[in-house]
Amino acid sequence: MSKVKDMSLAPEGVRKIEWVQKHMPVLEHIKEEYLETRPFKGITIGSCLHLEPKTINLGLTLMAGGAEVAMTGCNPLSTHDDAVAGAADLGLNVYGWREQDDEEYYQTINMVLDHKPDIIIDDGADMIMVLHNERTELLSHIKGACEETTTGVHRLQAMHADGALKFPVIAVNDAYTKYLFDNRYGTGQSSFDAIMGTTNMVIAGKTVVVCGYGWCGRGLALRAAGLGADVIVTEVDPIRALEARMDGYRVMTIREAVKQADLIITVTGNADIISGDDFKYMKNGCMLANSGHFNVEINRQDLEAISTEVKEVRESIEEFTTKDGRKIYLLADGRLVNLSAARGQGHPAEIMDMSFAVQALSAKHILENDLPVGVTKAPDEIDYNVASLKLQAMDIEIDSLTDKQKAYMANWQEGT
Ligand SMILES: NC(=O)c1ccc[n+]([C@@H]2O[C@H](COP(=O)([O-])OP(=O)(O)OC[C@H]3O[C@@H](n4cnc5c(N)ncnc54)[C@H](O)[C@@H]3O)[C@@H](O)[C@H]2O)c1
Ligand SMILES: N[C@@H](CCSC[C@H]1O[C@@H](n2cnc3c(=O)[nH]cnc32)[C@H](O)[C@@H]1O)C(=O)O
């Protein structure tokens, strides 16, 4: 069963899915293995992930493993209507369309839950929240869940600390082969891809402010500098601020940074990073984008409060005219720009290859192990397996320790 916008888009969707399959060799390897071993026979998996071709390929991998798969999106703006039509054509149960309102967003989450999943794959924990708050009758059926992103992991850890979480969760985000590549290089590249595609503007010579120097922020700053920008970082963590400075960026408070910015990108996972009077100090023409979770990093209401007019001046660009006559531009409604902008394509397929390989292997790990209730990192074996397969696909060989080296490393007696 499926509910999508337009099934006539299916052929184009299938073409896009076939394209990413050519660039997801690790997931394809796992798919082959699952076709033989069928680890998910008799199991239903429900996902709440950005609905686009790479995610559909994860769905197809789980289906190859014998699962009944039901999928919906984790953001009202990130669904690709052609890809979901293609997914429905290929036998997945898929519920979603681009530009859902809040009611539709939660309706489609519930449609997935109506399949009574054994395993959940979530991105941001919205599906897990609905399960715990509204669909409690399904809780005893759930064997476990996998969580894709930093903010989702934080939400679930907070939930567990409150004693509210009712099943085991694997923090897929916390796998090395996820955050070191997806959060850093994926967000760095795909955010600029979306910002440049949306605005058709140059980055070289601009002052770009990156708010938050976590894994995503490091990637964004690196790409901004590579594109020729003068990069400013804002942080609240003194160690990360120091790291940013030694990585070569200017570091200052947000209040100072907004005065100099041509483009500000928030990526903290926190709320109100740009709010209140910050907007009053911005230069005419300043552009604002968010790459972090949800649309709360840039306080839209505060910007509206100092504006006389708001209009869409180009697809995914809103122009706010302030009472003192400046123009400030907000991209993709302040939702993560790399996925929510009309031109946002999400991370490259080669990157999601690793994140979704960790997902596919973690789902199997949940089935095969009696995990405790709580949030645990994906096991190291999964990380090393994914990294080795990726290197193999990239035709890169590395050395291994000799017996003598192993003995040396294990020896505490040998000194100078
Ligand atoms: N756009 C994407 O595709 C994508 C990809 C991965 C993660 N994410 C999301 O991006 C966000 C960041 O993820 P991450 O893995 O980099 O997290 P992280 O925890 O590694 O980094 C977040 C950083 O923000 C800083 N921060 C918090 N409040 C701040 C404030 N008021 N001002 C300045 N800095 C502040 C923290 O100190 C931290 O260093 C999360 O919401 C995550 O879910 C988005
Ligand atoms: N519900 C949240 C979701 C946060 S998305 C952040 C996650 O998106 C994931 N992501 C980035 N690009 C893609 C993609 O192209 N396809 C699927 N997932 C992606 C990435 O792994 C990251 O952890 C919200 O709407 O704000």
GROMACS .gro file of C-alpha atoms and ligand atoms in nm:
model
  486
    1MET     CA    1   0.000   0.000   0.000
    2SER     CA    2   0.115   0.353  -0.067
    3LYS     CA    3   0.000   0.715  -0.064
    4VAL     CA    4   0.204   0.935  -0.296
    5LYS     CA    5   0.140   1.249  -0.499
    6ASP     CA    6   0.161   1.126  -0.856
    7MET     CA    7   0.230   0.771  -0.976
    8SER     CA    8   0.300   0.897  -1.329
    9LEU     CA    9   0.637   1.018  -1.192
   10ALA     CA   10   0.741   0.657  -1.120
   11PRO     CA   11   0.963   0.601  -1.430
   12GLU     CA   12   1.172   0.911  -1.350
   13GLY     CA   13   1.186   0.805  -0.984
   14VAL     CA   14   1.309   0.457  -1.078
   15ARG     CA   15   1.578   0.613  -1.302
   16LYS     CA   16   1.701   0.823  -1.009
   17ILE     CA   17   1.700   0.522  -0.777
   18GLU     CA   18   1.902   0.323  -1.033
   19TRP     CA   19   2.154   0.608  -1.055
   20VAL     CA   20   2.222   0.615  -0.680
   21GLN     CA   21   2.248   0.235  -0.671
   22LYS     CA   22   2.552   0.266  -0.897
   23HIS     CA   23   2.715   0.486  -0.630
   24MET     CA   24   2.624   0.295  -0.315
   25PRO     CA   25   2.853  -0.010  -0.342
   26VAL     CA   26   2.855  -0.099   0.029
   27LEU     CA   27   2.476  -0.102   0.050
   28GLU     CA   28   2.460  -0.301  -0.275
   29HIS     CA   29   2.700  -0.556  -0.126
   30ILE     CA   30   2.480  -0.589   0.183
   31LYS     CA   31   2.173  -0.617  -0.042
   32GLU     CA   32   2.330  -0.914  -0.226
   33GLU     CA   33   2.413  -1.080   0.105
   34TYR     CA   34   2.062  -1.019   0.242
   35LEU     CA   35   1.905  -1.167  -0.071
   36GLU     CA   36   2.082  -1.493   0.016
   37THR     CA   37   2.044  -1.494   0.394
   38ARG     CA   38   1.700  -1.323   0.430
   39PRO     CA   39   1.761  -1.202   0.789
   40PHE     CA   40   1.432  -1.007   0.802
   41LYS     CA   41   1.196  -1.283   0.686
   42GLY     CA   42   0.862  -1.228   0.862
   43ILE     CA   43   0.974  -0.893   1.001
   44THR     CA   44   0.820  -0.550   0.934
   45ILE     CA   45   1.044  -0.244   0.933
   46GLY     CA   46   0.898   0.108   0.952
   47SER     CA   47   1.112   0.406   0.863
   48CYS     CA   48   1.087   0.783   0.907
   49LEU     CA   49   1.376   0.911   0.693
   50HIS     CA   50   1.411   1.176   0.419
   51LEU     CA   51   1.221   1.018   0.129
   52GLU     CA   52   1.450   1.042  -0.170
   53PRO     CA   53   1.634   0.795  -0.395
   54LYS     CA   54   1.916   0.694  -0.154
   55THR     CA   55   1.671   0.626   0.127
   56ILE     CA   56   1.454   0.424  -0.110
   57ASN     CA   57   1.763   0.215  -0.182
   58LEU     CA   58   1.792   0.142   0.190
   59GLY     CA   59   1.427   0.033   0.181
   60LEU     CA   60   1.500  -0.197  -0.113
   61THR     CA   61   1.796  -0.346   0.077
   62LEU     CA   62   1.576  -0.428   0.376
   63MET     CA   63   1.313  -0.570   0.140
   64ALA     CA   64   1.582  -0.788  -0.022
   65GLY     CA   65   1.646  -0.920   0.330
   66GLY     CA   66   1.285  -1.041   0.350
   67ALA     CA   67   1.130  -0.748   0.538
   68GLU     CA   68   0.797  -0.588   0.472
   69VAL     CA   69   0.902  -0.222   0.455
   70ALA     CA   70   0.684   0.082   0.521
   71MET     CA   71   0.841   0.425   0.479
   72THR     CA   72   0.754   0.788   0.540
   73GLY     CA   73   0.952   1.114   0.544
   74CYS     CA   74   1.109   1.287   0.844
   75ASN     CA   75   1.066   1.641   0.716
   76PRO     CA   76   0.762   1.803   0.550
   77LEU     CA   77   0.974   1.955   0.271
   78SER     CA   78   1.235   1.692   0.186
   79THR     CA   79   1.030   1.429   0.000
   80HIS     CA   80   1.103   1.374  -0.371
   81ASP     CA   81   0.769   1.294  -0.534
   82ASP     CA   82   0.925   1.105  -0.824
   83ALA     CA   83   1.136   0.884  -0.597
   84VAL     CA   84   0.840   0.785  -0.380
   85ALA     CA   85   0.634   0.701  -0.687
   86GLY     CA   86   0.928   0.487  -0.804
   87ALA     CA   87   0.947   0.324  -0.461
   88ALA     CA   88   0.578   0.233  -0.471
   89ASP     CA   89   0.632   0.085  -0.816
   90LEU     CA   90   0.920  -0.126  -0.682
   91GLY     CA   91   0.706  -0.280  -0.407
   92LEU     CA   92   0.772  -0.064  -0.102
   93ASN     CA   93   0.488   0.070   0.112
   94VAL     CA   94   0.553   0.440   0.098
   95TYR     CA   95   0.356   0.733   0.240
   96GLY     CA   96   0.458   1.090   0.169
   97TRP     CA   97   0.474   1.388  -0.061
   98ARG     CA   98   0.660   1.718  -0.071
   99GLU     CA   99   0.511   2.014   0.121
  100GLN     CA  100   0.306   1.833   0.382
  101ASP     CA  101   0.136   2.036   0.652
  102ASP     CA  102   0.184   1.928   1.015
  103GLU     CA  103  -0.132   1.719   1.015
  104GLU     CA  104  -0.035   1.531   0.699
  105TYR     CA  105   0.319   1.478   0.831
  106TYR     CA  106   0.190   1.300   1.142
  107GLN     CA  107  -0.083   1.120   0.946
  108THR     CA  108   0.178   0.952   0.726
  109ILE     CA  109   0.387   0.856   1.031
  110ASN     CA  110   0.075   0.686   1.163
  111MET     CA  111   0.018   0.510   0.829
  112VAL     CA  112   0.360   0.348   0.867
  113LEU     CA  113   0.283   0.253   1.226
  114ASP     CA  114  -0.041   0.089   1.108
  115HIS     CA  115   0.186  -0.178   0.953
  116LYS     CA  116   0.280  -0.277   1.313
  117PRO     CA  117   0.656  -0.260   1.265
  118ASP     CA  118   0.897  -0.478   1.462
  119ILE     CA  119   1.186  -0.240   1.398
  120ILE     CA  120   1.186   0.139   1.353
  121ILE     CA  121   1.443   0.342   1.162
  122ASP     CA  122   1.400   0.705   1.260
  123ASP     CA  123   1.569   1.035   1.175
  124GLY     CA  124   1.505   1.290   1.447
  125ALA     CA  125   1.293   1.060   1.668
  126ASP     CA  126   0.951   1.189   1.558
  127MET     CA  127   0.820   0.838   1.485
  128ILE     CA  128   0.952   0.710   1.819
  129MET     CA  129   0.780   1.002   1.994
  130VAL     CA  130   0.447   0.923   1.826
  131LEU     CA  131   0.485   0.559   1.935
  132HIS     CA  132   0.547   0.656   2.297
  133ASN     CA  133   0.285   0.933   2.315
  134GLU     CA  134  -0.002   0.813   2.097
  135ARG     CA  135   0.045   0.457   1.972
  136THR     CA  136   0.138   0.293   2.301
  137GLU     CA  137  -0.057  -0.021   2.203
  138LEU     CA  138   0.227  -0.097   1.957
  139LEU     CA  139   0.515  -0.055   2.203
  140SER     CA  140   0.534  -0.417   2.321
  141HIS     CA  141   0.567  -0.527   1.958
  142ILE     CA  142   0.881  -0.319   1.893
  143LYS     CA  143   1.213  -0.504   1.911
  144GLY     CA  144   1.418  -0.189   1.876
  145ALA     CA  145   1.498   0.119   1.672
  146CYS     CA  146   1.788   0.284   1.491
  147GLU     CA  147   1.833   0.663   1.505
  148GLU     CA  148   2.002   0.848   1.220
  149THR     CA  149   2.090   1.194   1.349
  150THR     CA  150   2.263   1.383   1.633
  151THR     CA  151   1.951   1.563   1.756
  152GLY     CA  152   1.746   1.242   1.747
  153VAL     CA  153   2.010   1.069   1.960
  154HIS     CA  154   2.006   1.359   2.207
  155ARG     CA  155   1.626   1.347   2.230
  156LEU     CA  156   1.629   0.971   2.291
  157GLN     CA  157   1.906   0.994   2.550
  158ALA     CA  158   1.703   1.258   2.735
  159MET     CA  159   1.397   1.034   2.710
  160HIS     CA  160   1.590   0.739   2.854
  161ALA     CA  161   1.730   0.955   3.136
  162ASP     CA  162   1.367   1.036   3.225
  163GLY     CA  163   1.283   0.664   3.228
  164ALA     CA  164   1.042   0.713   2.937
  165LEU     CA  165   1.210   0.509   2.661
  166LYS     CA  166   1.055   0.163   2.624
  167PHE     CA  167   1.286  -0.022   2.383
  168PRO     CA  168   1.652  -0.045   2.276
  169VAL     CA  169   1.782   0.214   2.031
  170ILE     CA  170   2.103   0.200   1.830
  171ALA     CA  171   2.256   0.544   1.781
  172VAL     CA  172   2.355   0.500   1.418
  173ASN     CA  173   2.466   0.865   1.413
  174ASP     CA  174   2.741   0.783   1.662
  175ALA     CA  175   2.911   0.527   1.437
  176TYR     CA  176   3.243   0.658   1.302
  177THR     CA  177   3.142   0.564   0.947
  178LYS     CA  178   2.836   0.785   0.994
  179TYR     CA  179   2.927   1.111   1.162
  180LEU     CA  180   3.285   1.146   1.039
  181PHE     CA  181   3.166   1.136   0.679
  182ASP     CA  182   2.792   1.214   0.667
  183ASN     CA  183   2.783   1.498   0.922
  184ARG     CA  184   3.118   1.645   0.812
  185TYR     CA  185   3.169   1.594   0.438
  186GLY     CA  186   2.805   1.525   0.353
  187THR     CA  187   2.665   1.836   0.522
  188GLY     CA  188   2.959   2.048   0.403
  189GLN     CA  189   2.904   1.961   0.039
  190SER     CA  190   2.526   1.925   0.020
  191SER     CA  191   2.453   2.249   0.208
  192PHE     CA  192   2.666   2.454  -0.031
  193ASP     CA  193   2.526   2.260  -0.326
  194ALA     CA  194   2.175   2.365  -0.213
  195ILE     CA  195   2.267   2.723  -0.119
  196MET     CA  196   2.446   2.788  -0.447
  197GLY     CA  197   2.178   2.614  -0.654
  198THR     CA  198   1.902   2.807  -0.476
  199THR     CA  199   2.065   3.152  -0.492
  200ASN     CA  200   2.287   3.123  -0.802
  201MET     CA  201   2.536   3.338  -0.609
  202VAL     CA  202   2.910   3.319  -0.560
  203ILE     CA  203   3.068   3.219  -0.229
  204ALA     CA  204   3.421   3.345  -0.303
  205GLY     CA  205   3.485   3.681  -0.141
  206LYS     CA  206   3.186   3.654   0.094
  207THR     CA  207   3.197   3.652   0.472
  208VAL     CA  208   3.033   3.327   0.576
  209VAL     CA  209   2.941   3.269   0.940
  210VAL     CA  210   2.909   2.907   1.056
  211CYS     CA  211   2.725   2.873   1.387
  212GLY     CA  212   2.835   2.558   1.569
  213TYR     CA  213   3.168   2.383   1.518
  214GLY     CA  214   3.055   2.025   1.566
  215TRP     CA  215   3.092   1.756   1.300
  216CYS     CA  216   2.861   1.937   1.058
  217GLY     CA  217   3.006   2.281   1.133
  218ARG     CA  218   3.361   2.157   1.067
  219GLY     CA  219   3.250   2.034   0.724
  220LEU     CA  220   3.068   2.356   0.642
  221ALA     CA  221   3.361   2.576   0.744
  222LEU     CA  222   3.603   2.361   0.543
  223ARG     CA  223   3.392   2.386   0.228
  224ALA     CA  224   3.323   2.759   0.276
  225ALA     CA  225   3.697   2.824   0.299
  226GLY     CA  226   3.759   2.600  -0.002
  227LEU     CA  227   3.510   2.805  -0.201
  228GLY     CA  228   3.700   3.123  -0.117
  229ALA     CA  229   3.496   3.266   0.168
  230ASP     CA  230   3.623   3.453   0.472
  231VAL     CA  231   3.493   3.219   0.745
  232ILE     CA  232   3.377   3.314   1.093
  233VAL     CA  233   3.277   3.049   1.347
  234THR     CA  234   3.055   3.099   1.653
  235GLU     CA  235   3.050   2.846   1.937
  236VAL     CA  236   2.955   2.806   2.302
  237ASP     CA  237   3.207   2.526   2.374
  238PRO     CA  238   3.552   2.674   2.448
  239ILE     CA  239   3.740   2.367   2.318
  240ARG     CA  240   3.558   2.367   1.987
  241ALA     CA  241   3.599   2.744   1.958
  242LEU     CA  242   3.973   2.702   2.010
  243GLU     CA  243   3.984   2.423   1.752
  244ALA     CA  244   3.805   2.646   1.501
  245ARG     CA  245   4.055   2.925   1.561
  246MET     CA  246   4.352   2.692   1.514
  247ASP     CA  247   4.188   2.549   1.202
  248GLY     CA  248   4.227   2.902   1.066
  249TYR     CA  249   3.886   3.064   1.113
  250ARG     CA  250   3.791   3.383   1.296
  251VAL     CA  251   3.591   3.315   1.613
  252MET     CA  252   3.360   3.567   1.780
  253THR     CA  253   3.016   3.605   1.938
  254ILE     CA  254   2.708   3.581   1.722
  255ARG     CA  255   2.629   3.948   1.790
  256GLU     CA  256   2.966   4.053   1.641
  257ALA     CA  257   2.946   3.795   1.361
  258VAL     CA  258   2.602   3.903   1.232
  259LYS     CA  259   2.736   4.254   1.167
  260GLN     CA  260   2.993   4.119   0.918
  261ALA     CA  261   2.801   3.833   0.758
  262ASP     CA  262   2.696   3.798   0.394
  263LEU     CA  263   2.573   3.443   0.460
  264ILE     CA  264   2.501   3.276   0.796
  265ILE     CA  265   2.455   2.900   0.827
  266THR     CA  266   2.336   2.759   1.159
  267VAL     CA  267   2.417   2.397   1.243
  268THR     CA  268   2.403   2.357   1.619
  269GLY     CA  269   2.095   2.140   1.683
  270ASN     CA  270   1.995   2.416   1.927
  271ALA     CA  271   1.723   2.682   1.924
  272ASP     CA  272   1.738   3.062   1.884
  273ILE     CA  273   2.091   3.077   1.747
  274ILE     CA  274   1.988   3.387   1.552
  275SER     CA  275   1.712   3.570   1.731
  276GLY     CA  276   1.590   3.898   1.879
  277ASP     CA  277   1.816   4.194   1.812
  278ASP     CA  278   2.061   3.987   1.602
  279PHE     CA  279   1.848   4.072   1.298
  280LYS     CA  280   1.881   4.446   1.364
  281TYR     CA  281   2.259   4.435   1.317
  282MET     CA  282   2.259   4.247   0.986
  283LYS     CA  283   2.385   4.405   0.666
  284ASN     CA  284   2.145   4.473   0.383
  285GLY     CA  285   2.127   4.155   0.169
  286CYS     CA  286   2.238   3.912   0.440
  287MET     CA  287   2.135   3.552   0.362
  288LEU     CA  288   2.031   3.302   0.628
  289ALA     CA  289   2.028   2.925   0.601
  290ASN     CA  290   2.005   2.640   0.848
  291SER     CA  291   2.157   2.294   0.816
  292GLY     CA  292   2.072   2.172   1.165
  293HIS     CA  293   1.771   1.982   1.286
  294PHE     CA  294   1.423   2.143   1.269
  295ASN     CA  295   1.346   2.504   1.190
  296VAL     CA  296   1.418   2.658   1.529
  297GLU     CA  297   1.781   2.770   1.491
  298ILE     CA  298   1.679   3.091   1.311
  299ASN     CA  299   1.391   3.258   1.494
  300ARG     CA  300   1.156   3.344   1.211
  301GLN     CA  301   0.899   3.514   1.435
  302ASP     CA  302   1.162   3.762   1.559
  303LEU     CA  303   1.258   3.841   1.198
  304GLU     CA  304   0.892   3.886   1.104
  305ALA     CA  305   0.846   4.121   1.400
  306ILE     CA  306   1.096   4.374   1.257
  307SER     CA  307   0.974   4.336   0.897
  308THR     CA  308   0.709   4.520   0.699
  309GLU     CA  309   0.690   4.275   0.410
  310VAL     CA  310   0.776   3.909   0.340
  311LYS     CA  311   0.765   3.767  -0.010
  312GLU     CA  312   0.906   3.471  -0.203
  313VAL     CA  313   1.147   3.626  -0.451
  314ARG     CA  314   1.282   3.302  -0.596
  315GLU     CA  315   1.209   2.937  -0.528
  316SER     CA  316   1.302   2.860  -0.162
  317ILE     CA  317   1.409   3.222  -0.095
  318GLU     CA  318   1.196   3.457   0.116
  319GLU     CA  319   1.282   3.827   0.124
  320PHE     CA  320   1.211   4.011   0.449
  321THR     CA  321   1.202   4.392   0.420
  322THR     CA  322   1.283   4.539   0.760
  323LYS     CA  323   1.126   4.854   0.901
  324ASP     CA  324   1.456   5.038   0.834
  325GLY     CA  325   1.450   4.927   0.469
  326ARG     CA  326   1.707   4.641   0.466
  327LYS     CA  327   1.649   4.315   0.281
  328ILE     CA  328   1.725   3.989   0.465
  329TYR     CA  329   1.687   3.657   0.286
  330LEU     CA  330   1.577   3.331   0.450
  331LEU     CA  331   1.637   3.008   0.259
  332ALA     CA  332   1.403   2.705   0.270
  333ASP     CA  333   1.192   2.840   0.558
  334GLY     CA  334   1.488   2.791   0.793
  335ARG     CA  335   1.460   2.413   0.760
  336LEU     CA  336   1.772   2.212   0.677
  337VAL     CA  337   1.867   2.371   0.350
  338ASN     CA  338   2.045   2.070   0.197
  339LEU     CA  339   1.723   1.867   0.205
  340SER     CA  340   1.437   2.118   0.225
  341ALA     CA  341   1.529   2.367  -0.046
  342ALA     CA  342   1.356   2.276  -0.373
  343ARG     CA  343   1.703   2.221  -0.520
  344GLY     CA  344   1.831   2.032  -0.214
  345GLN     CA  345   1.945   1.686  -0.306
  346GLY     CA  346   2.072   1.577   0.035
  347HIS     CA  347   2.411   1.420   0.081
  348PRO     CA  348   2.592   1.255  -0.209
  349ALA     CA  349   2.510   0.887  -0.269
  350GLU     CA  350   2.866   0.775  -0.183
  351ILE     CA  351   2.821   0.929   0.164
  352MET     CA  352   2.472   0.792   0.234
  353ASP     CA  353   2.613   0.455   0.122
  354MET     CA  354   2.796   0.434   0.455
  355SER     CA  355   2.523   0.583   0.677
  356PHE     CA  356   2.263   0.348   0.534
  357ALA     CA  357   2.498   0.048   0.542
  358VAL     CA  358   2.526   0.112   0.916
  359GLN     CA  359   2.145   0.132   0.932
  360ALA     CA  360   2.096  -0.196   0.744
  361LEU     CA  361   2.350  -0.378   0.962
  362SER     CA  362   2.220  -0.222   1.285
  363ALA     CA  363   1.863  -0.335   1.209
  364LYS     CA  364   1.996  -0.694   1.178
  365HIS     CA  365   2.197  -0.648   1.500
  366ILE     CA  366   1.876  -0.558   1.686
  367LEU     CA  367   1.709  -0.878   1.566
  368GLU     CA  368   2.001  -1.102   1.654
  369ASN     CA  369   2.081  -0.961   1.997
  370ASP     CA  370   1.884  -0.910   2.312
  371LEU     CA  371   1.976  -0.545   2.361
  372PRO     CA  372   1.891  -0.359   2.682
  373VAL     CA  373   1.643  -0.069   2.681
  374GLY     CA  374   1.847   0.247   2.627
  375VAL     CA  375   2.058   0.415   2.362
  376THR     CA  376   2.376   0.236   2.252
  377LYS     CA  377   2.633   0.311   1.983
  378ALA     CA  378   2.639   0.081   1.680
  379PRO     CA  379   2.894  -0.193   1.754
  380ASP     CA  380   3.253  -0.139   1.635
  381GLU     CA  381   3.239  -0.454   1.416
  382ILE     CA  382   2.973  -0.280   1.205
  383ASP     CA  383   3.193   0.029   1.171
  384TYR     CA  384   3.503  -0.170   1.070
  385ASN     CA  385   3.299  -0.383   0.831
  386VAL     CA  386   3.150  -0.076   0.658
  387ALA     CA  387   3.488   0.103   0.640
  388SER     CA  388   3.659  -0.207   0.496
  389LEU     CA  389   3.387  -0.258   0.235
  390LYS     CA  390   3.405   0.110   0.139
  391LEU     CA  391   3.783   0.098   0.097
  392GLN     CA  392   3.746  -0.217  -0.111
  393ALA     CA  393   3.490  -0.044  -0.333
  394MET     CA  394   3.729   0.250  -0.370
  395ASP     CA  395   4.007   0.009  -0.469
  396ILE     CA  396   4.224   0.116  -0.177
  397GLU     CA  397   4.438  -0.140   0.005
  398ILE     CA  398   4.585  -0.076   0.349
  399ASP     CA  399   4.849  -0.255   0.555
  400SER     CA  400   4.783  -0.489   0.844
  401LEU     CA  401   4.983  -0.534   1.162
  402THR     CA  402   5.261  -0.794   1.154
  403ASP     CA  403   5.288  -1.041   1.444
  404LYS     CA  404   5.597  -0.853   1.563
  405GLN     CA  405   5.405  -0.522   1.563
  406LYS     CA  406   5.114  -0.679   1.750
  407ALA     CA  407   5.354  -0.815   2.012
  408TYR     CA  408   5.524  -0.472   2.041
  409MET     CA  409   5.191  -0.296   2.089
  410ALA     CA  410   5.093  -0.541   2.363
  411ASN     CA  411   5.426  -0.514   2.546
  412TRP     CA  412   5.466  -0.271   2.836
  413GLN     CA  413   5.824  -0.368   2.927
  414GLU     CA  414   6.011  -0.239   2.625
  415GLY     CA  415   6.129   0.123   2.670
  416THR     CA  416   6.408   0.352   2.545
  417LIG     N1  417   2.178   1.885   0.733
  417LIG     C1  418   2.210   1.758   0.748
  417LIG     O1  419   2.206   1.679   0.654
  417LIG     C2  420   2.260   1.710   0.880
  417LIG     C3  421   2.349   1.603   0.886
  417LIG     C4  422   2.389   1.559   1.012
  417LIG     C5  423   2.342   1.621   1.126
  417LIG     N2  424   2.254   1.725   1.116
  417LIG     C6  425   2.202   1.799   1.232
  417LIG     O2  426   2.289   1.912   1.251
  417LIG     C7  427   2.298   1.947   1.389
  417LIG     C8  428   2.444   1.945   1.434
  417LIG     O3  429   2.494   1.813   1.428
  417LIG     P1  430   2.645   1.779   1.469
  417LIG     O4  431   2.663   1.633   1.448
  417LIG     O5  432   2.738   1.874   1.408
  417LIG     O6  433   2.636   1.808   1.627
  417LIG     P2  434   2.753   1.839   1.728
  417LIG     O7  435   2.698   1.813   1.864
  417LIG     O8  436   2.879   1.769   1.685
  417LIG     O9  437   2.779   1.998   1.710
  417LIG     C9  438   2.691   2.097   1.747
  417LIG    C10  439   2.777   2.216   1.794
  417LIG    O10  440   2.693   2.329   1.814
  417LIG    C11  441   2.742   2.400   1.925
  417LIG     N3  442   2.639   2.489   1.979
  417LIG    C12  443   2.532   2.460   2.059
  417LIG     N4  444   2.465   2.572   2.091
  417LIG    C13  445   2.529   2.675   2.028
  417LIG    C14  446   2.509   2.815   2.021
  417LIG     N5  447   2.410   2.876   2.090
  417LIG     N6  448   2.594   2.890   1.947
  417LIG    C15  449   2.698   2.833   1.880
  417LIG     N7  450   2.723   2.700   1.883
  417LIG    C16  451   2.639   2.621   1.957
  417LIG    C17  452   2.784   2.290   2.022
  417LIG    O11  453   2.875   2.338   2.121
  417LIG    C18  454   2.848   2.189   1.926
  417LIG    O12  455   2.987   2.210   1.913
  417LIG    C19  456   2.210   1.846   1.460
  417LIG    O13  457   2.082   1.902   1.475
  417LIG    C20  458   2.203   1.728   1.365
  417LIG    O14  459   2.091   1.647   1.387
  417LIG    C21  460   2.214   1.772   0.995
  418LIG     N1  461   1.350   1.550   1.118
  418LIG     C1  462   1.474   1.627   1.112
  418LIG     C2  463   1.575   1.545   1.040
  418LIG     C3  464   1.719   1.586   1.058
  418LIG     S1  465   1.800   1.540   0.917
  418LIG     C4  466   1.964   1.512   0.942
  418LIG     C5  467   1.999   1.377   0.884
  418LIG     O1  468   1.965   1.371   0.746
  418LIG     C6  469   2.041   1.270   0.687
  418LIG     N2  470   2.056   1.296   0.545
  418LIG     C7  471   2.133   1.390   0.483
  418LIG     N3  472   2.121   1.382   0.350
  418LIG     C8  473   2.036   1.280   0.326
  418LIG     C9  474   1.985   1.223   0.207
  418LIG     O2  475   2.014   1.265   0.094
  418LIG     N4  476   1.898   1.121   0.222
  418LIG    C10  477   1.859   1.073   0.344
  418LIG     N5  478   1.906   1.122   0.457
  418LIG    C11  479   1.993   1.225   0.450
  418LIG    C12  480   2.176   1.273   0.759
  418LIG     O3  481   2.220   1.141   0.782
  418LIG    C13  482   2.148   1.350   0.888
  418LIG     O4  483   2.187   1.282   1.003
  418LIG    C14  484   1.448   1.760   1.042
  418LIG     O5  485   1.367   1.765   0.951
  418LIG     O6  486   1.508   1.861   1.078
   0.00000   0.00000   0.00000
